[in-house]
CSV table of C-alpha atoms and ligand atoms in Angstrom, one decimal:
chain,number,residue,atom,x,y,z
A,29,UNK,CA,-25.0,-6.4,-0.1
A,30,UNK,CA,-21.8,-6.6,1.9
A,31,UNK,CA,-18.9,-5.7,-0.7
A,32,UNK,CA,-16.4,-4.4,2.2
A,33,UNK,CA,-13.2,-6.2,2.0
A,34,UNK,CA,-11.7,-7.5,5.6
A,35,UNK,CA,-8.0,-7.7,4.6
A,36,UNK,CA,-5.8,-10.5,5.6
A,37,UNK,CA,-3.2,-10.3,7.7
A,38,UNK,CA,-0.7,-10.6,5.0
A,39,UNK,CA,-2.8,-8.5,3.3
A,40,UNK,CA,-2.7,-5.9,6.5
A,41,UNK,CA,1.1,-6.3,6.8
A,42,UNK,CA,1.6,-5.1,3.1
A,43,UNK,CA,-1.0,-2.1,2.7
A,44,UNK,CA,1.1,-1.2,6.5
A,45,UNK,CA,4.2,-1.2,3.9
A,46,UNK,CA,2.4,0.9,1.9
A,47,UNK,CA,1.3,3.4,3.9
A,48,UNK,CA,4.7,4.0,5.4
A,49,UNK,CA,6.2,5.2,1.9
A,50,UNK,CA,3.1,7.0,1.3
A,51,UNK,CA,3.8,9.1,4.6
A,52,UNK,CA,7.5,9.1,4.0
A,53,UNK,CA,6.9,10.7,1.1
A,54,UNK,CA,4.6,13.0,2.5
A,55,UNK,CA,7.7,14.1,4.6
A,56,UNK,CA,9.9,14.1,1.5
A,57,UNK,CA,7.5,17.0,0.2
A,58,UNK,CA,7.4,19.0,2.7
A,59,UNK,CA,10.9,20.1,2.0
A,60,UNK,CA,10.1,21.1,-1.7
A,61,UNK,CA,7.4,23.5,-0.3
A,62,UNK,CA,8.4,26.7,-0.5
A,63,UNK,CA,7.7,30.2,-2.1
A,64,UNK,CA,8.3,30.4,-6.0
A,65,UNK,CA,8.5,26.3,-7.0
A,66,UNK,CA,5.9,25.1,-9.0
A,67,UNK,CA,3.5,22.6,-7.9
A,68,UNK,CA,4.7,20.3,-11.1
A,69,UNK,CA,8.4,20.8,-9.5
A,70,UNK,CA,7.0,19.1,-6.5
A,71,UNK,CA,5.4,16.4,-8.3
A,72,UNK,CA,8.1,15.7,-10.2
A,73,UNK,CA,10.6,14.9,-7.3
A,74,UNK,CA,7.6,13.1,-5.6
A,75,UNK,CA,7.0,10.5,-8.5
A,76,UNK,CA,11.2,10.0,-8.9
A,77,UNK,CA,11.3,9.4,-4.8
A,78,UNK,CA,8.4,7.0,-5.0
A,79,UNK,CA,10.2,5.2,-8.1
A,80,UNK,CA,13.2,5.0,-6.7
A,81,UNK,CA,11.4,3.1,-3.2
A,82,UNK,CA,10.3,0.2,-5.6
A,83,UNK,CA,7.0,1.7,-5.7
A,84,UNK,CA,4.2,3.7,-7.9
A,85,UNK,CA,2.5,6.4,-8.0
A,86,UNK,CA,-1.5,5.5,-7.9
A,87,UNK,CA,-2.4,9.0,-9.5
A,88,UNK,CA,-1.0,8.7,-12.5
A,89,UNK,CA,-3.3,7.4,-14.8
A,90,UNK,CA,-5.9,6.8,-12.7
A,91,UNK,CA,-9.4,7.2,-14.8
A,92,UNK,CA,-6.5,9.7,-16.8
A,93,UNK,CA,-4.9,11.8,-14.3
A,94,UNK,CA,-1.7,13.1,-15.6
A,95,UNK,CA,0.5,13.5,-12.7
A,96,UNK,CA,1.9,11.6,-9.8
A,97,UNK,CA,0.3,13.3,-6.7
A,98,UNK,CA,-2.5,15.9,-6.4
A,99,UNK,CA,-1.5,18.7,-5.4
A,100,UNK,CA,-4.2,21.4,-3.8
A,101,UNK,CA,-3.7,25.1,-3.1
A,102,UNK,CA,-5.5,27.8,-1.2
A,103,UNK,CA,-9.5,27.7,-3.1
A,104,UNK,CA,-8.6,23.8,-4.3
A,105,UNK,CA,-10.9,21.3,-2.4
A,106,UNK,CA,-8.7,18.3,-4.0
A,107,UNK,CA,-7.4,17.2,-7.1
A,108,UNK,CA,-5.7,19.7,-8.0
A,109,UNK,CA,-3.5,18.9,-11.2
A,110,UNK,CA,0.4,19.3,-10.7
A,111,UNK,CA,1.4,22.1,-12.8
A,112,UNK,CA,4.1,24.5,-14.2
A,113,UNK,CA,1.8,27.1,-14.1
A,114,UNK,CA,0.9,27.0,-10.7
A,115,UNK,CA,3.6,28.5,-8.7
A,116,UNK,CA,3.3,28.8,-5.0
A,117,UNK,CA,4.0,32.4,-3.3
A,118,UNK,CA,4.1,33.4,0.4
A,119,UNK,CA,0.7,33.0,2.3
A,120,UNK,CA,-0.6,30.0,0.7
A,121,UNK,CA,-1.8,26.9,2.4
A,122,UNK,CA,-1.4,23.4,0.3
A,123,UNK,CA,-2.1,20.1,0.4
A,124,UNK,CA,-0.6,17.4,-0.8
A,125,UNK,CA,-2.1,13.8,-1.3
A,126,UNK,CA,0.2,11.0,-1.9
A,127,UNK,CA,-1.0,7.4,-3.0
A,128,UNK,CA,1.7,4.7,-3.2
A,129,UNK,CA,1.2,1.3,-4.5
A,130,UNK,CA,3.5,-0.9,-3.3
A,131,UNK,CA,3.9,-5.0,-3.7
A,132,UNK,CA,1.0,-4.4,-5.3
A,133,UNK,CA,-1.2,-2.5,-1.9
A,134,UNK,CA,-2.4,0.8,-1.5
A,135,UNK,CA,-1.6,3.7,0.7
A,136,UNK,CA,-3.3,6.8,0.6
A,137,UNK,CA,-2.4,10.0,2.8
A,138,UNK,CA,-2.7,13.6,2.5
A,139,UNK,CA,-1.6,16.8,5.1
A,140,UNK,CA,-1.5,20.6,4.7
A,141,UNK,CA,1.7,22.9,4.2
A,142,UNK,CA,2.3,26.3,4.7
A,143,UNK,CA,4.4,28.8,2.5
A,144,UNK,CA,5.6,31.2,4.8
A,145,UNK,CA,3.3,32.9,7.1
A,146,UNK,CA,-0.3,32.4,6.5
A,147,UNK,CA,-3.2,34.5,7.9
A,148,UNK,CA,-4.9,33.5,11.2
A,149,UNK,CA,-7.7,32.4,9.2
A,150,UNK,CA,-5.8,30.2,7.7
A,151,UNK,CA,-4.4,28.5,10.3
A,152,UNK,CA,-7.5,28.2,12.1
A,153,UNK,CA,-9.1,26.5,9.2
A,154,UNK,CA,-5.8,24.2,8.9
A,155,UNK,CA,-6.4,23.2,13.2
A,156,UNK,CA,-9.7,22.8,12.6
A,157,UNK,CA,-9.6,20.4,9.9
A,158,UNK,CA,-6.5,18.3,11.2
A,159,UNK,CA,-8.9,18.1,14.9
A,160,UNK,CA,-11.7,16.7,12.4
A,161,UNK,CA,-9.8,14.2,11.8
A,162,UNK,CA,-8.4,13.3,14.8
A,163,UNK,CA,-12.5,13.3,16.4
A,164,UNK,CA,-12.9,11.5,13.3
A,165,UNK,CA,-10.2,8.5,13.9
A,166,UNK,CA,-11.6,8.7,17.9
A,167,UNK,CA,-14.8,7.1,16.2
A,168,UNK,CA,-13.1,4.1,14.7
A,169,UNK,CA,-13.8,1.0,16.7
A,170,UNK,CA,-15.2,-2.5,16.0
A,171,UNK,CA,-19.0,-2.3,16.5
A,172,UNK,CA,-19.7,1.5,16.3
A,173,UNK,CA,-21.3,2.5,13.0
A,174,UNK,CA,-19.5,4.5,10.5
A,175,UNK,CA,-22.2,7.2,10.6
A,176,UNK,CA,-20.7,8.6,13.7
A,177,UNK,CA,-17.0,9.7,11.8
A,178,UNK,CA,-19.2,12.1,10.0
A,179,UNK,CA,-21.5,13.0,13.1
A,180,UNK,CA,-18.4,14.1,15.0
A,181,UNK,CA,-16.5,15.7,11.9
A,182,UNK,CA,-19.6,18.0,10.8
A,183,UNK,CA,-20.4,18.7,14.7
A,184,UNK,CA,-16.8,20.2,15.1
A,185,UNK,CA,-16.6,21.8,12.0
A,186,UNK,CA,-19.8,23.5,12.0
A,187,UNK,CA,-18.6,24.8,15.5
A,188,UNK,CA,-16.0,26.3,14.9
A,189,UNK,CA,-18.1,28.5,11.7
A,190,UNK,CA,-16.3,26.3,8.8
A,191,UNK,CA,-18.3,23.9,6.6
A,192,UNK,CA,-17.5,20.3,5.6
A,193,UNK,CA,-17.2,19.1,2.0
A,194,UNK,CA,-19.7,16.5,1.5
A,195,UNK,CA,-19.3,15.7,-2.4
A,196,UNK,CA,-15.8,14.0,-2.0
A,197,UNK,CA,-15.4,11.4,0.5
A,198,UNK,CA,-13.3,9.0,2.3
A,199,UNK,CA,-13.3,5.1,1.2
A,200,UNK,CA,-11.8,1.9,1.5
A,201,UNK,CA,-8.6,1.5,0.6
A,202,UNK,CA,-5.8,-1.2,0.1
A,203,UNK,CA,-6.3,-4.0,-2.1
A,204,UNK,CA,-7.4,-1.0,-4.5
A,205,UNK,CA,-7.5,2.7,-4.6
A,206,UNK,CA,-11.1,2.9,-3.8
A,207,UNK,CA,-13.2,0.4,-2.2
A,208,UNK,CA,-16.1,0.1,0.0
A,209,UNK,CA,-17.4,1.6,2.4
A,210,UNK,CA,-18.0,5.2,1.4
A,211,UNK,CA,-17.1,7.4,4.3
A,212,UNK,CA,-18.6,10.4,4.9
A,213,UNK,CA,-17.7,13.8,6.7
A,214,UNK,CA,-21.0,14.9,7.3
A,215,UNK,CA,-23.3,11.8,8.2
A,216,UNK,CA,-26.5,10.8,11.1
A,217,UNK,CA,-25.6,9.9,14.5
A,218,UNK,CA,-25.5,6.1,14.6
A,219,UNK,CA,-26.0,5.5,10.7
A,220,UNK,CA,-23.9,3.3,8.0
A,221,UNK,CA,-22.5,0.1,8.4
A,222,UNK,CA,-20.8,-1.4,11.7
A,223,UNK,CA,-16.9,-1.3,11.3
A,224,UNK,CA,-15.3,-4.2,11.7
A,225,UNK,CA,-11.7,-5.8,12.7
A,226,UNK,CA,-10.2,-6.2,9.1
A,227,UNK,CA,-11.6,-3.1,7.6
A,228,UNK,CA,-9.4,-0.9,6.2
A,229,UNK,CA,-10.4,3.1,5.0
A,230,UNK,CA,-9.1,6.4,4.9
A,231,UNK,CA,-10.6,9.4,6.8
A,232,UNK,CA,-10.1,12.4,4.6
A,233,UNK,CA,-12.2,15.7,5.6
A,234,UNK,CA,-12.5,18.6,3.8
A,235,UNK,CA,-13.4,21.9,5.5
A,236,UNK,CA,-14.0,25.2,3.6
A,237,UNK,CA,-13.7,28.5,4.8
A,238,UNK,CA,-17.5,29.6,3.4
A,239,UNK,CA,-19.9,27.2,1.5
A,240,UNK,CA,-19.5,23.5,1.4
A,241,UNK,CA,-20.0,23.5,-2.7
A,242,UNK,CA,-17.7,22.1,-5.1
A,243,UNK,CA,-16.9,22.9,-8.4
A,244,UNK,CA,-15.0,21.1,-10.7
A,245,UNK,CA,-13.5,22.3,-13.9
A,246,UNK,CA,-14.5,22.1,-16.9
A,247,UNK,CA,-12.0,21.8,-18.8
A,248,UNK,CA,-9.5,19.7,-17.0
A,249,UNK,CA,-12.5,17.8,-15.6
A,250,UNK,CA,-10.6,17.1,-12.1
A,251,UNK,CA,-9.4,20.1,-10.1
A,252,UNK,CA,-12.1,21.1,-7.1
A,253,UNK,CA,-12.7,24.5,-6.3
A,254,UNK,CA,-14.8,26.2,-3.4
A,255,UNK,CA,-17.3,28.4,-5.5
A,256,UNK,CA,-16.9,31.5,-3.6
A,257,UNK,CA,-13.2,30.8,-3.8
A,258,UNK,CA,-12.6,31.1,-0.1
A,259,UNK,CA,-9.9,28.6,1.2
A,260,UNK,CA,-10.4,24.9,1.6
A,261,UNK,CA,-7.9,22.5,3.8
A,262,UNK,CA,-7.8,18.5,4.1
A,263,UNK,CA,-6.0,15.9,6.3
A,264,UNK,CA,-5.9,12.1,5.2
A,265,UNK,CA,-4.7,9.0,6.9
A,266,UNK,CA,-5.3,5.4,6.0
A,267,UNK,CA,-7.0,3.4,9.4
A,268,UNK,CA,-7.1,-0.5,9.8
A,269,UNK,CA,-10.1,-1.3,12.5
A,270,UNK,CA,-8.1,-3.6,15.3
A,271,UNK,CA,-10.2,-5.7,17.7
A,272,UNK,CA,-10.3,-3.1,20.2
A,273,UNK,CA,-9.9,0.5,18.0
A,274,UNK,CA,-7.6,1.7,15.4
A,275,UNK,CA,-4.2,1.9,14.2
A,276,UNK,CA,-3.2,4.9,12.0
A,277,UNK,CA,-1.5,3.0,9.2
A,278,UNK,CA,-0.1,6.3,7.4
A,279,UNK,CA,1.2,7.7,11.2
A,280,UNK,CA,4.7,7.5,11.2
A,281,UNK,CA,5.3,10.1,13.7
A,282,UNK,CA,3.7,8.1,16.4
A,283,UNK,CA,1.2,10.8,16.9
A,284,UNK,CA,-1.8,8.8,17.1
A,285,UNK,CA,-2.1,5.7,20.0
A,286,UNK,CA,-2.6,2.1,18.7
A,287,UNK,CA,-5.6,0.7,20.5
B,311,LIG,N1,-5.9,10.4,-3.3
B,311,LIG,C1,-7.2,10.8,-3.5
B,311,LIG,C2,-8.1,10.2,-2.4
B,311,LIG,O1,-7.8,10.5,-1.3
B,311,LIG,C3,-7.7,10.4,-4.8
B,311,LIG,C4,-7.0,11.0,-6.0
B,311,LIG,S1,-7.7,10.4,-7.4
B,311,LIG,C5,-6.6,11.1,-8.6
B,311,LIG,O2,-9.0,9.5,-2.6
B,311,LIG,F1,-6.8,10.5,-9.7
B,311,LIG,F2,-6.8,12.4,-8.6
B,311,LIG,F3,-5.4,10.9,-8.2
B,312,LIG,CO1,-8.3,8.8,-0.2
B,313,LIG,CO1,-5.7,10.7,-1.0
């Protein structure tokens, strides 16, 4: 059954809206990042700078979330829970995922920050993962299957001795947080449905240090750890499949090429 929503192009021109803030806030946060604020600190002035654009913050609320953003340090696969009692120090590696519904359309984005200097090892892991994407977003065109994002992702992570998160995974995105398709970051060459002009999902690998597990607490039922605690990093952008390739929607550093 095909449940995958082809968007409109009013549809298109509003979740492009959308997107922007979401990456303009994404910018916004990077400035907040720094050794000794708290990740609720961050949060906080995320929600009030989304407010304050007209627009809200898809988090909060969503199947209970408590906070406006998740916010994901160091052994944190994603989901990590805003907090006072999570204070970033020198070293860490975080990401933040921002998703911004505005005019009523989603945008969903998500990049790694640094506090300080950060080991090799950790900046490796945060290349690698931000080049899975990229491979990843290389795969979106109208006829090729969405099988292959995965193929490519899991081939270059695997190379480079990191594993690739396959519990949490990308999805459709726009009319509502999460739609159809599913899209995996570890998938068969040539597998999954054909993408098609219209279709609009987010890419959103997860690469761990050591073991590909997650474990997600207990008792707050939402943050994702790695289970040996080594580090975990994640990239997200939001893609529209043009006729003839992609167009990043959540790029607003003209990084990526329309095509
Ligand atoms: N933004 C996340 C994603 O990329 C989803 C977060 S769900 C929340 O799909 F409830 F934790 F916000
Ligand atoms: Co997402
Ligand atoms: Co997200």
């Amino acid at each position: 059954m095909e449940k995958i929503i082809i968007k409109t192009p009013e549809q298109i021109e509003g979740i492009r809206k959308s997107c922007r803030l979401a990456a303009q806030t994404l910018d916004y946060a990077e400035q907040l990042v720094e050794a000794g604020v708290t990740t609720e600190f961050i949060d906080d002035k995320i929600e009030e700078f989304i407010l304050s654009h007209n627009a809200i913050p898809a988090p909060k609320g969503y199947h209970g979330f408590p906070k406006s953003s998740c916010i994901s340090p160091n052994n944190v696969i994603c989901h990590g829970i805003p907090s006072k009692d999570t204070v970033l120090k020198e070293g860490d590696i975080v990401n933040i995922d921002i998703t911004t519904i505005l005019g009523g359309f989603y945008g969903d984005t998500s990049r790694m920050f640094t506090v300080g200097n950060v080991s090799p090892l950790a900046d490796k892991l945060i290349d690698t993962t931000l080049h899975c994407l990229d491979l990843g977003i290389e795969q979106v065109v109208p006829g090729n299957r969405l099988g292959n994002i995965g193929f490519v992702i899991n081939r270059y992570a695997k190379a480079k001795g990191f594993s690739v998160v396959y519990e949490f995974c990308g999805h459709g995105v726009g009319i509502e947080f999460h739609e159809e398709p599913q899209v995996d970051h570890a998938s068969r060459r040539n597998t999954g449905p054909k993408m098609k002009q219209g279709m609009i999902f987010t890419i959103e690998p997860m690469i761990n240090q050591g073991r590909p597990k997650a474990d997600v607490d207990k008792k707050d039922g939402w943050t994702a750890r790695t289970t040996d605690n080594k580090l975990s990093a994640q990239f997200e952008h939001s893609i529209l499949v043009t006729n003839t390739g992609y167009e990043v929607l959540t790029d607003i550093h003209n990084d990526y090429p329309i095509t």
